[in-house]
Amino acid sequence: MDFHLHGGSPSSSSSDYRNNSSLQTPNGHPSDPRHSWWESISKARTRIHLLSSLLPSPHDLDDVQEEEPLTSLADTDRPARSLLLSAAAYSSVSSTVSSPSSGSGEDPLCHWLYDTYLSSDPDLLLVVLSYIPIISAVYLRRIHHPEADGPVSLSGFEAVLLAIYSTETKARNGKPVTISIPDLSQPSLYHSPRSQVKSSNPNLNSGKPMVGILSPPLEPQMAVKSTKRATIVGVVLDCYYKQISQMPSWSKLDFCKFATVWAGEECPCTSEFDHKPSNLLDWHKNGDEFGNDIRVEADEIENLGERVKDLVIVGEKDARIPLPWELLQPVLRILGHCLLGPLNIDEVKDEASVAVRRMYARASHDLVPQAILATRSLIQLEKRAREAAMAASTLAVNGSGSNATTPSKARKPEMLLVSK
């Protein structure tokens, strides 16, 4: 079985459907939107049934109690979305990805991930991206810490990473990712200097916006070379970050745990900014504003047990990996969202807090100025958010200086005078 980097391998039923000329216009587009909707449903159901045949049965998993089989997700109104939000499916895929025989060119799960991503269905793309944390963690660990038995082929993992990288390369169309940088030598909207200050640099007063390159243009890659590995994995993580608002909480939680392991062992630098490190993980516990859906996700994460945690902790001390800026930059973006995202559950924020402090300690020992600045900023933002949350919680409990037992007097409605 070979991977084809320039095209997908759609199912036969989907291919027959697209080739039916009676359902298409002369331009090749479906004549009825309902046909496109039904094709997406059929494609998702086919991919779910195929995935179910590749994964171990629920009876083989001791730590996961699956109420319904995976094939039941295909019978829902939105099967791809149901697969994305299934904690049991994520746990089964994670176990298979972490198995010693995974990642080779003959791995059927890698073929499934590769073909599913190239299906171009938006919900199915999200499903594949949700597994990026576990794929990248297993791949990077085996690359930098190979087993003593000998090298294992990882061409299956690399094909999935290259498929996502190639799609992003085509989307950028050879252009860099840039950001506009404000010119501090020019007056702002809220400031009018008494005298115009002329700079010796003519480019500063030309009125042209200053542009900074966030990511250089991407070059097409047909293989994962050692010199391009960090760039390819970094671009894939950046694609994950772009859709992170759609990612389930257990995927974010896994990423934060893996980032903690990548940073290396804990040292006193991790608690440099904390006056009371023991209270670090208790600052979200008083809030109940996240809604029922997020509480359900928290319960499902708790029901997953310690299986994924064990995958991370085993061999943690020797799991430190190189973190060049091409890889560290998207890692910090994802951690920033997990740390400060208002809709993230407590477990995700707590684990992100630990990961950011580990990253700060790593950057401090490696003397990487941009990483030190970025991690320090995230830690300071988290501290301010923690203080604001604690102040709001105290205010909600004590009230605004009034006696809670005294009923408040109803205010009279305001009357506005309108001239005729």
GROMACS .gro file of C-alpha atoms in nm:
model
  420
    1MET     CA    1   0.000   0.000   0.000
    2ASP     CA    2   0.146   0.329  -0.108
    3PHE     CA    3   0.048   0.681  -0.018
    4HIS     CA    4  -0.022   0.922  -0.304
    5LEU     CA    5   0.080   1.272  -0.208
    6HIS     CA    6  -0.111   1.444  -0.487
    7GLY     CA    7  -0.455   1.299  -0.437
    8GLY     CA    8  -0.688   1.113  -0.210
    9SER     CA    9  -0.839   0.768  -0.225
   10PRO     CA   10  -1.213   0.826  -0.203
   11SER     CA   11  -1.448   0.541  -0.136
   12SER     CA   12  -1.607   0.361  -0.426
   13SER     CA   13  -1.957   0.469  -0.330
   14SER     CA   14  -1.857   0.836  -0.320
   15SER     CA   15  -1.674   0.803  -0.652
   16ASP     CA   16  -1.978   0.643  -0.819
   17TYR     CA   17  -2.194   0.919  -0.683
   18ARG     CA   18  -1.975   1.193  -0.826
   19ASN     CA   19  -1.959   1.022  -1.165
   20ASN     CA   20  -2.338   1.015  -1.198
   21SER     CA   21  -2.394   1.275  -1.471
   22SER     CA   22  -2.767   1.296  -1.403
   23LEU     CA   23  -2.697   1.468  -1.070
   24GLN     CA   24  -2.448   1.723  -1.202
   25THR     CA   25  -2.459   2.034  -1.411
   26PRO     CA   26  -2.236   2.074  -1.719
   27ASN     CA   27  -1.982   2.253  -1.499
   28GLY     CA   28  -1.951   1.945  -1.280
   29HIS     CA   29  -2.129   2.091  -0.977
   30PRO     CA   30  -2.429   1.925  -0.814
   31SER     CA   31  -2.759   2.053  -0.946
   32ASP     CA   32  -2.927   2.028  -0.605
   33PRO     CA   33  -2.767   2.125  -0.271
   34ARG     CA   34  -2.941   1.825  -0.113
   35HIS     CA   35  -2.726   1.594  -0.322
   36SER     CA   36  -2.407   1.753  -0.190
   37TRP     CA   37  -2.541   1.724   0.165
   38TRP     CA   38  -2.628   1.359   0.119
   39GLU     CA   39  -2.288   1.290  -0.037
   40SER     CA   40  -2.119   1.439   0.270
   41ILE     CA   41  -2.333   1.223   0.500
   42SER     CA   42  -2.262   0.909   0.296
   43LYS     CA   43  -1.891   0.981   0.290
   44ALA     CA   44  -1.879   1.031   0.667
   45ARG     CA   45  -2.072   0.710   0.730
   46THR     CA   46  -1.837   0.516   0.506
   47ARG     CA   47  -1.532   0.653   0.685
   48ILE     CA   48  -1.681   0.570   1.027
   49HIS     CA   49  -1.760   0.211   0.932
   50LEU     CA   50  -1.409   0.170   0.793
   51LEU     CA   51  -1.254   0.318   1.107
   52SER     CA   52  -1.461   0.083   1.323
   53SER     CA   53  -1.313  -0.215   1.139
   54LEU     CA   54  -0.958  -0.089   1.205
   55LEU     CA   55  -0.989  -0.024   1.579
   56PRO     CA   56  -0.997  -0.285   1.856
   57SER     CA   57  -1.336  -0.382   1.988
   58PRO     CA   58  -1.459  -0.211   2.307
   59HIS     CA   59  -1.416  -0.538   2.500
   60ASP     CA   60  -1.040  -0.519   2.441
   61LEU     CA   61  -1.013  -0.181   2.613
   62ASP     CA   62  -1.009  -0.213   2.993
   63ASP     CA   63  -0.990   0.156   3.081
   64VAL     CA   64  -1.261   0.279   2.848
   65GLN     CA   65  -1.627   0.201   2.901
   66GLU     CA   66  -1.798   0.257   2.571
   67GLU     CA   67  -2.176   0.268   2.598
   68GLU     CA   68  -2.240   0.229   2.225
   69PRO     CA   69  -2.029   0.087   1.943
   70LEU     CA   70  -1.845   0.323   1.713
   71THR     CA   71  -2.072   0.232   1.422
   72SER     CA   72  -2.366   0.390   1.604
   73LEU     CA   73  -2.212   0.731   1.528
   74ALA     CA   74  -2.283   0.672   1.159
   75ASP     CA   75  -2.658   0.673   1.226
   76THR     CA   76  -2.667   1.029   1.362
   77ASP     CA   77  -2.776   1.336   1.168
   78ARG     CA   78  -2.415   1.464   1.152
   79PRO     CA   79  -2.194   1.154   1.169
   80ALA     CA   80  -1.863   1.337   1.116
   81ARG     CA   81  -1.942   1.583   1.393
   82SER     CA   82  -2.049   1.297   1.621
   83LEU     CA   83  -1.717   1.124   1.554
   84LEU     CA   84  -1.530   1.444   1.637
   85LEU     CA   85  -1.712   1.481   1.971
   86SER     CA   86  -1.686   1.115   2.073
   87ALA     CA   87  -1.448   1.068   2.365
   88ALA     CA   88  -1.460   0.690   2.323
   89ALA     CA   89  -1.356   0.712   1.956
   90TYR     CA   90  -1.071   0.948   2.043
   91SER     CA   91  -0.948   0.713   2.315
   92SER     CA   92  -0.956   0.412   2.081
   93VAL     CA   93  -0.767   0.597   1.807
   94SER     CA   94  -0.511   0.727   2.060
   95SER     CA   95  -0.447   0.374   2.186
   96THR     CA   96  -0.394   0.247   1.832
   97VAL     CA   97  -0.165   0.538   1.739
   98SER     CA   98   0.044   0.473   2.053
   99SER     CA   99   0.087   0.102   1.985
  100PRO     CA  100   0.445  -0.010   1.907
  101SER     CA  101   0.357  -0.117   1.552
  102SER     CA  102   0.190   0.209   1.451
  103GLY     CA  103   0.322   0.468   1.207
  104SER     CA  104   0.460   0.243   0.935
  105GLY     CA  105   0.376   0.272   0.568
  106GLU     CA  106   0.147  -0.030   0.599
  107ASP     CA  107  -0.041   0.103   0.901
  108PRO     CA  108  -0.413   0.092   0.806
  109LEU     CA  109  -0.500   0.369   1.053
  110CYS     CA  110  -0.248   0.603   0.889
  111HIS     CA  111  -0.407   0.522   0.554
  112TRP     CA  112  -0.746   0.605   0.703
  113LEU     CA  113  -0.623   0.938   0.839
  114TYR     CA  114  -0.454   1.021   0.509
  115ASP     CA  115  -0.756   0.940   0.291
  116THR     CA  116  -0.997   1.106   0.532
  117TYR     CA  117  -0.803   1.431   0.529
  118LEU     CA  118  -0.790   1.435   0.151
  119SER     CA  119  -1.167   1.386   0.131
  120SER     CA  120  -1.199   1.767   0.167
  121ASP     CA  121  -1.509   1.733   0.385
  122PRO     CA  122  -1.491   2.013   0.648
  123ASP     CA  123  -1.609   1.801   0.941
  124LEU     CA  124  -1.387   1.508   0.847
  125LEU     CA  125  -1.089   1.745   0.827
  126LEU     CA  126  -1.159   1.848   1.186
  127VAL     CA  127  -1.166   1.484   1.290
  128VAL     CA  128  -0.816   1.426   1.151
  129LEU     CA  129  -0.683   1.748   1.302
  130SER     CA  130  -0.812   1.647   1.645
  131TYR     CA  131  -0.562   1.357   1.642
  132ILE     CA  132  -0.264   1.580   1.558
  133PRO     CA  133  -0.146   1.609   1.923
  134ILE     CA  134  -0.114   1.233   1.972
  135ILE     CA  135   0.031   1.177   1.622
  136SER     CA  136   0.294   1.449   1.659
  137ALA     CA  137   0.383   1.336   2.012
  138VAL     CA  138   0.435   0.972   1.917
  139TYR     CA  139   0.620   1.069   1.599
  140LEU     CA  140   0.859   1.317   1.764
  141ARG     CA  141   0.930   1.083   2.054
  142ARG     CA  142   1.025   0.796   1.823
  143ILE     CA  143   1.237   1.025   1.608
  144HIS     CA  144   1.437   1.174   1.896
  145HIS     CA  145   1.422   0.875   2.132
  146PRO     CA  146   1.416   0.560   1.917
  147GLU     CA  147   1.373   0.224   2.078
  148ALA     CA  148   1.677   0.005   2.143
  149ASP     CA  149   1.538  -0.271   1.921
  150GLY     CA  150   1.616  -0.069   1.611
  151PRO     CA  151   1.465   0.202   1.392
  152VAL     CA  152   1.097   0.171   1.310
  153SER     CA  153   0.949   0.299   0.986
  154LEU     CA  154   0.742   0.612   1.043
  155SER     CA  155   0.643   0.675   0.682
  156GLY     CA  156   0.274   0.641   0.772
  157PHE     CA  157   0.289   0.928   1.021
  158GLU     CA  158   0.500   1.131   0.782
  159ALA     CA  159   0.249   1.082   0.499
  160VAL     CA  160  -0.029   1.223   0.718
  161LEU     CA  161   0.187   1.518   0.822
  162LEU     CA  162   0.290   1.585   0.462
  163ALA     CA  163  -0.072   1.575   0.345
  164ILE     CA  164  -0.164   1.853   0.588
  165TYR     CA  165   0.155   2.045   0.510
  166SER     CA  166   0.097   2.022   0.133
  167THR     CA  167  -0.259   2.150   0.170
  168GLU     CA  168  -0.138   2.449   0.369
  169THR     CA  169   0.140   2.512   0.116
  170LYS     CA  170  -0.115   2.532  -0.166
  171ALA     CA  171  -0.342   2.755   0.041
  172ARG     CA  172  -0.063   3.007   0.105
  173ASN     CA  173   0.029   3.009  -0.265
  174GLY     CA  174   0.394   3.089  -0.206
  175LYS     CA  175   0.321   3.394   0.009
  176PRO     CA  176   0.447   3.455   0.363
  177VAL     CA  177   0.223   3.509   0.663
  178THR     CA  178   0.266   3.873   0.762
  179ILE     CA  179   0.138   4.106   1.032
  180SER     CA  180   0.118   4.487   1.040
  181ILE     CA  181   0.343   4.651   1.298
  182PRO     CA  182   0.244   4.999   1.421
  183ASP     CA  183   0.502   5.270   1.366
  184LEU     CA  184   0.573   5.409   1.711
  185SER     CA  185   0.744   5.716   1.561
  186GLN     CA  186   0.409   5.837   1.426
  187PRO     CA  187   0.142   6.001   1.645
  188SER     CA  188  -0.149   5.781   1.741
  189LEU     CA  189  -0.518   5.863   1.716
  190TYR     CA  190  -0.517   5.978   2.077
  191HIS     CA  191  -0.197   6.178   2.072
  192SER     CA  192  -0.106   6.495   1.885
  193PRO     CA  193   0.250   6.607   1.952
  194ARG     CA  194   0.318   6.978   1.976
  195SER     CA  195   0.605   6.957   1.730
  196GLN     CA  196   0.655   6.705   1.453
  197VAL     CA  197   0.954   6.489   1.531
  198LYS     CA  198   1.151   6.399   1.221
  199SER     CA  199   1.342   6.077   1.225
  200SER     CA  200   1.677   6.030   1.060
  201ASN     CA  201   1.538   5.715   0.895
  202PRO     CA  202   1.329   5.819   0.591
  203ASN     CA  203   1.135   5.491   0.596
  204LEU     CA  204   0.981   5.570   0.933
  205ASN     CA  205   0.809   5.892   0.817
  206SER     CA  206   0.703   5.768   0.476
  207GLY     CA  207   0.357   5.669   0.598
  208LYS     CA  208   0.394   5.313   0.472
  209PRO     CA  209   0.280   5.043   0.715
  210MET     CA  210   0.551   4.832   0.864
  211VAL     CA  211   0.509   4.464   0.789
  212GLY     CA  212   0.657   4.181   0.990
  213ILE     CA  213   0.695   3.827   0.858
  214LEU     CA  214   0.526   3.583   1.091
  215SER     CA  215   0.600   3.279   0.874
  216PRO     CA  216   0.815   3.268   0.557
  217PRO     CA  217   0.680   3.118   0.231
  218LEU     CA  218   0.647   2.742   0.242
  219GLU     CA  219   0.836   2.520   0.004
  220PRO     CA  220   0.675   2.202  -0.133
  221GLN     CA  221   0.816   1.892   0.035
  222MET     CA  222   0.792   1.537  -0.095
  223ALA     CA  223   0.957   1.381   0.211
  224VAL     CA  224   1.023   1.470   0.573
  225LYS     CA  225   1.391   1.555   0.580
  226SER     CA  226   1.570   1.606   0.909
  227THR     CA  227   1.642   1.970   0.821
  228LYS     CA  228   1.274   2.039   0.744
  229ARG     CA  229   1.111   1.824   1.011
  230ALA     CA  230   1.056   2.105   1.262
  231THR     CA  231   0.909   2.330   0.993
  232ILE     CA  232   0.668   2.061   0.867
  233VAL     CA  233   0.547   1.964   1.214
  234GLY     CA  234   0.521   2.332   1.307
  235VAL     CA  235   0.301   2.406   1.005
  236VAL     CA  236   0.080   2.108   1.092
  237LEU     CA  237   0.044   2.236   1.450
  238ASP     CA  238  -0.039   2.579   1.310
  239CYS     CA  239  -0.322   2.419   1.108
  240TYR     CA  240  -0.442   2.262   1.433
  241TYR     CA  241  -0.430   2.604   1.598
  242LYS     CA  242  -0.642   2.763   1.325
  243GLN     CA  243  -0.924   2.520   1.407
  244ILE     CA  244  -0.862   2.498   1.780
  245SER     CA  245  -1.199   2.650   1.866
  246GLN     CA  246  -1.357   2.343   1.704
  247MET     CA  247  -1.133   2.092   1.880
  248PRO     CA  248  -1.274   1.882   2.166
  249SER     CA  249  -1.138   1.939   2.514
  250TRP     CA  250  -0.966   1.602   2.540
  251SER     CA  251  -0.756   1.683   2.233
  252LYS     CA  252  -0.643   2.013   2.387
  253LEU     CA  253  -0.574   1.840   2.717
  254ASP     CA  254  -0.353   1.584   2.544
  255PHE     CA  255  -0.158   1.856   2.367
  256CYS     CA  256  -0.087   2.041   2.693
  257LYS     CA  257   0.039   1.719   2.853
  258PHE     CA  258   0.263   1.644   2.556
  259ALA     CA  259   0.399   2.001   2.557
  260THR     CA  260   0.487   1.958   2.926
  261VAL     CA  261   0.684   1.646   2.841
  262TRP     CA  262   0.855   1.810   2.542
  263ALA     CA  263   0.984   2.092   2.764
  264GLY     CA  264   1.172   1.856   2.994
  265GLU     CA  265   1.195   1.792   3.366
  266GLU     CA  266   1.052   2.026   3.624
  267CYS     CA  267   1.287   2.268   3.798
  268PRO     CA  268   1.248   2.558   4.047
  269CYS     CA  269   1.214   2.801   3.755
  270THR     CA  270   0.860   2.679   3.696
  271SER     CA  271   0.735   2.844   4.018
  272GLU     CA  272   0.937   3.162   3.983
  273PHE     CA  273   0.627   3.376   3.928
  274ASP     CA  274   0.404   3.207   4.184
  275HIS     CA  275   0.387   3.320   4.545
  276LYS     CA  276   0.178   3.016   4.635
  277PRO     CA  277   0.246   2.736   4.389
  278SER     CA  278   0.008   2.503   4.577
  279ASN     CA  279  -0.285   2.723   4.476
  280LEU     CA  280  -0.185   2.730   4.111
  281LEU     CA  281  -0.443   2.480   3.994
  282ASP     CA  282  -0.738   2.599   4.206
  283TRP     CA  283  -0.818   2.937   4.055
  284HIS     CA  284  -1.087   2.821   3.815
  285LYS     CA  285  -1.288   2.612   4.059
  286ASN     CA  286  -1.539   2.877   4.166
  287GLY     CA  287  -1.682   2.953   3.822
  288ASP     CA  288  -1.994   2.797   3.678
  289GLU     CA  289  -2.038   3.008   3.369
  290PHE     CA  290  -1.927   2.760   3.105
  291GLY     CA  291  -2.264   2.590   3.045
  292ASN     CA  292  -2.391   2.237   3.039
  293ASP     CA  293  -2.203   2.133   2.724
  294ILE     CA  294  -1.863   2.201   2.877
  295ARG     CA  295  -1.957   2.023   3.200
  296VAL     CA  296  -2.051   1.721   2.991
  297GLU     CA  297  -1.708   1.733   2.824
  298ALA     CA  298  -1.546   1.748   3.167
  299ASP     CA  299  -1.735   1.438   3.275
  300GLU     CA  300  -1.630   1.254   2.959
  301ILE     CA  301  -1.267   1.346   3.014
  302GLU     CA  302  -1.289   1.212   3.368
  303ASN     CA  303  -1.440   0.890   3.239
  304LEU     CA  304  -1.149   0.835   3.004
  305GLY     CA  305  -0.946   0.727   3.304
  306GLU     CA  306  -0.570   0.741   3.335
  307ARG     CA  307  -0.488   0.566   3.005
  308VAL     CA  308  -0.379   0.874   2.809
  309LYS     CA  309  -0.202   1.011   3.114
  310ASP     CA  310   0.002   0.694   3.138
  311LEU     CA  311   0.106   0.729   2.775
  312VAL     CA  312   0.257   1.066   2.859
  313ILE     CA  313   0.417   0.993   3.194
  314VAL     CA  314   0.596   0.674   3.092
  315GLY     CA  315   0.954   0.776   3.017
  316GLU     CA  316   0.885   1.143   3.085
  317LYS     CA  317   1.235   1.219   3.207
  318ASP     CA  318   1.394   1.122   2.876
  319ALA     CA  319   1.120   1.259   2.649
  320ARG     CA  320   1.266   1.608   2.610
  321ILE     CA  321   1.291   1.705   2.241
  322PRO     CA  322   1.459   1.989   2.049
  323LEU     CA  323   1.236   2.293   2.026
  324PRO     CA  324   1.350   2.526   1.747
  325TRP     CA  325   1.150   2.842   1.695
  326GLU     CA  326   0.967   2.697   1.394
  327LEU     CA  327   0.818   2.435   1.623
  328LEU     CA  328   0.800   2.632   1.947
  329GLN     CA  329   0.603   2.922   1.796
  330PRO     CA  330   0.285   2.725   1.713
  331VAL     CA  331   0.320   2.531   2.039
  332LEU     CA  332   0.302   2.855   2.237
  333ARG     CA  333   0.005   2.976   2.034
  334ILE     CA  334  -0.190   2.662   2.116
  335LEU     CA  335  -0.091   2.683   2.483
  336GLY     CA  336  -0.200   3.047   2.488
  337HIS     CA  337  -0.547   2.952   2.371
  338CYS     CA  338  -0.570   2.662   2.616
  339LEU     CA  339  -0.455   2.888   2.898
  340LEU     CA  340  -0.670   3.196   2.831
  341GLY     CA  341  -0.963   3.072   2.621
  342PRO     CA  342  -1.278   3.166   2.817
  343LEU     CA  343  -1.470   2.854   2.709
  344ASN     CA  344  -1.199   2.603   2.799
  345ILE     CA  345  -1.273   2.374   3.090
  346ASP     CA  346  -1.070   2.384   3.409
  347GLU     CA  347  -0.864   2.074   3.332
  348VAL     CA  348  -0.737   2.224   3.006
  349LYS     CA  349  -0.643   2.556   3.169
  350ASP     CA  350  -0.468   2.384   3.457
  351GLU     CA  351  -0.261   2.160   3.232
  352ALA     CA  352  -0.177   2.454   3.004
  353SER     CA  353  -0.058   2.649   3.308
  354VAL     CA  354   0.185   2.371   3.396
  355ALA     CA  355   0.303   2.342   3.034
  356VAL     CA  356   0.371   2.715   2.996
  357ARG     CA  357   0.580   2.723   3.311
  358ARG     CA  358   0.778   2.422   3.193
  359MET     CA  359   0.833   2.600   2.861
  360TYR     CA  360   0.953   2.909   3.045
  361ALA     CA  361   1.201   2.705   3.244
  362ARG     CA  362   1.323   2.537   2.926
  363ALA     CA  363   1.363   2.871   2.747
  364SER     CA  364   1.548   3.016   3.046
  365HIS     CA  365   1.799   2.731   3.047
  366ASP     CA  366   1.839   2.738   2.668
  367LEU     CA  367   1.869   3.120   2.666
  368VAL     CA  368   1.614   3.176   2.388
  369PRO     CA  369   1.508   3.545   2.419
  370GLN     CA  370   1.186   3.529   2.212
  371ALA     CA  371   1.071   3.216   2.395
  372ILE     CA  372   1.145   3.372   2.734
  373LEU     CA  373   0.948   3.683   2.641
  374ALA     CA  374   0.653   3.484   2.506
  375THR     CA  375   0.627   3.246   2.802
  376ARG     CA  376   0.670   3.525   3.058
  377SER     CA  377   0.388   3.717   2.888
  378LEU     CA  378   0.158   3.415   2.901
  379ILE     CA  379   0.236   3.360   3.269
  380GLN     CA  380   0.168   3.725   3.353
  381LEU     CA  381  -0.160   3.720   3.159
  382GLU     CA  382  -0.265   3.406   3.344
  383LYS     CA  383  -0.183   3.563   3.681
  384ARG     CA  384  -0.395   3.868   3.599
  385ALA     CA  385  -0.680   3.647   3.481
  386ARG     CA  386  -0.653   3.442   3.803
  387GLU     CA  387  -0.661   3.755   4.017
  388ALA     CA  388  -0.959   3.893   3.826
  389ALA     CA  389  -1.145   3.562   3.860
  390MET     CA  390  -1.078   3.547   4.234
  391ALA     CA  391  -1.188   3.909   4.279
  392ALA     CA  392  -1.508   3.847   4.085
  393SER     CA  393  -1.576   3.533   4.287
  394THR     CA  394  -1.525   3.719   4.615
  395LEU     CA  395  -1.749   4.001   4.500
  396ALA     CA  396  -2.020   3.757   4.399
  397VAL     CA  397  -2.010   3.587   4.740
  398ASN     CA  398  -1.988   3.897   4.960
  399GLY     CA  399  -2.188   4.132   4.744
  400SER     CA  400  -2.101   4.496   4.681
  401GLY     CA  401  -2.083   4.595   5.048
  402SER     CA  402  -2.451   4.537   5.128
  403ASN     CA  403  -2.609   4.290   5.368
  404ALA     CA  404  -2.711   3.976   5.181
  405THR     CA  405  -3.005   3.916   5.420
  406THR     CA  406  -3.159   4.256   5.353
  407PRO     CA  407  -3.386   4.255   5.052
  408SER     CA  408  -3.294   4.511   4.796
  409LYS     CA  409  -3.544   4.786   4.724
  410ALA     CA  410  -3.686   4.781   4.375
  411ARG     CA  411  -3.584   5.073   4.162
  412LYS     CA  412  -3.845   5.282   3.997
  413PRO     CA  413  -3.841   5.277   3.619
  414GLU     CA  414  -3.669   5.572   3.462
  415MET     CA  415  -3.888   5.811   3.267
  416LEU     CA  416  -3.745   6.002   2.978
  417LEU     CA  417  -3.884   6.341   2.884
  418VAL     CA  418  -3.935   6.377   2.513
  419SER     CA  419  -4.011   6.716   2.365
  420LYS     CA  420  -4.288   6.730   2.112
   0.00000   0.00000   0.00000
